[in-house]
Amino acid sequence: MERSAFGQLPDGREVDCYRITNDNGIEMRVINYGGIIVSLKTPDIAGRMDDIVLGFDSLDDYLSDTYRQANPYFGALIGRYGNRIAHGRFTLDGETHQLPTNDGPNTLHGGDTGFNQRLWHAQPFSSAEGRGLVLTYTSPDGEQGFPGRLSTRVSYTLTNDNELAIDYRARTTRATPVNLTQHSYFNLQGEGSGTILNHRLMINASAYTPIDETLIPTGEIADVSGTPFDFRQPTAIGARMGQKNTQFAYAKGYDHNFVLSKNPGQADRPTLAAKVVEPQSGRVLEVATTEPGLQFYSGNFLDGSLVGQSGRPYTHRSGLALETQHFPDSPNQPNFPSTILKPDETYHSRTVYRFSTTQTPEAASY
């Protein structure tokens, strides 16, 4: 575990970077601004280490106007509410709450100053499970329009089993919606190494939640059978992207919540949500979670305007996000699992990213 200076915020507060390695050489760097994972190096099938997440080497890049306009949320912790809330509005206990609208008519990822732009308190630790970082932040009552003071604790643990375990915990003083997630973009060839269209993806979901033209769920739980959203068998991400599909037209690609298949009686334990295989490098990423949903985003709005730490631009579809979550707009969708946290409850969610390699044939090009 090493700590170093990463830069200074405009108000003079210092941002630190924590470098964490496991016994197998996997290395992760995290900053306490936004809880951002700025890099994550894992070996390919030949043992070569590459950074497999999109990110920057300097704080200035995360604070730049270009980044803020693109707003991709690279590597950040997301809260209070990951994903979208329709019209930035919900009613709870008879009171209507208005949030900032920062995504067309809707609120995205907690508002225009979400947890991704907050300076968290960081505390390194070492345990029998591995080495990691505990990040804490207290969101005041009324911040971004949300009710209640929310005390949030997120731990990143890099284990010697080559897993990154993320534990989210929160307590509130008033009933409030909570939906925390992590927004890393992955490219298993290495960041800046082309598109993710050849990555083969499996999602353990037989249903998804279709969206309207503003990317808000319609409320329907739709069967994936016979659609481009059926990833129950490993499929190259680019295999069906050329199909004419209203959902693709709305989202400019994949930007959808999948309803994860859960084993009865195991809702409180992480179960497999997704698996990604990159054929050339042989890298494998598996995602397990206690959450009921997974947002798969195919980097639709990356346009080359942002240049990563490799010095190469992040072009269209050069990274994918797999955000474990409750469903978008749940406060306004009574048929979705509830995201309301009450003062006598503790919010707890766990997601595990597992890194490995495999020998696989090369996929077709898209």
PDB file of C-alpha atoms in Angstrom, residues 73 78-85 99-102 107-116 118 139 143-146 179:
ATOM      1  CA  TYR A  73     -18.053   9.063 -14.678  1.00  0.00           C
ATOM      2  CA  ILE A  78     -22.047   6.813  -7.787  1.00  0.00           C
ATOM      3  CA  GLY A  79     -24.686   8.119  -5.376  1.00  0.00           C
ATOM      4  CA  ARG A  80     -26.963   8.889  -3.820  1.00  0.00           C
ATOM      5  CA  TYR A  81     -28.866   7.282  -6.658  1.00  0.00           C
ATOM      6  CA  GLY A  82     -27.132   5.434  -9.471  1.00  0.00           C
ATOM      7  CA  ASN A  83     -28.825   5.694 -12.866  1.00  0.00           C
ATOM      8  CA  ARG A  84     -31.851   7.872 -13.702  1.00  0.00           C
ATOM      9  CA  ILE A  85     -34.844   9.323 -11.884  1.00  0.00           C
ATOM     10  CA  LEU A  99     -33.549  17.001  -7.673  1.00  0.00           C
ATOM     11  CA  PRO A 100     -31.314  18.763 -10.201  1.00  0.00           C
ATOM     12  CA  THR A 101     -31.953  17.544 -13.748  1.00  0.00           C
ATOM     13  CA  ASN A 102     -28.590  16.881 -15.395  1.00  0.00           C
ATOM     14  CA  THR A 107     -31.592  13.217 -12.925  1.00  0.00           C
ATOM     15  CA  LEU A 108     -28.600  10.954 -13.593  1.00  0.00           C
ATOM     16  CA  HIS A 109     -26.241   9.424 -11.021  1.00  0.00           C
ATOM     17  CA  GLY A 110     -27.297  11.572  -8.068  1.00  0.00           C
ATOM     18  CA  GLY A 111     -27.502  14.990  -9.699  1.00  0.00           C
ATOM     19  CA  ASP A 112     -25.102  17.573 -11.052  1.00  0.00           C
ATOM     20  CA  THR A 113     -22.795  17.219  -8.016  1.00  0.00           C
ATOM     21  CA  GLY A 114     -23.087  13.590  -7.020  1.00  0.00           C
ATOM     22  CA  PHE A 115     -20.830  11.367  -4.948  1.00  0.00           C
ATOM     23  CA  ASN A 116     -18.454  11.154  -7.926  1.00  0.00           C
ATOM     24  CA  ARG A 118     -17.101  14.596  -3.490  1.00  0.00           C
ATOM     25  CA  SER A 139     -24.192  13.573   2.614  1.00  0.00           C
ATOM     26  CA  GLU A 143     -27.997  17.600  -0.576  1.00  0.00           C
ATOM     27  CA  GLN A 144     -28.991  17.516  -4.270  1.00  0.00           C
ATOM     28  CA  GLY A 145     -32.606  17.520  -3.059  1.00  0.00           C
ATOM     29  CA  PHE A 146     -32.489  14.147  -1.270  1.00  0.00           C
ATOM     30  CA  ASN A 179     -28.792   3.129  -4.990  1.00  0.00           C
TER      31      ASN A 179
END
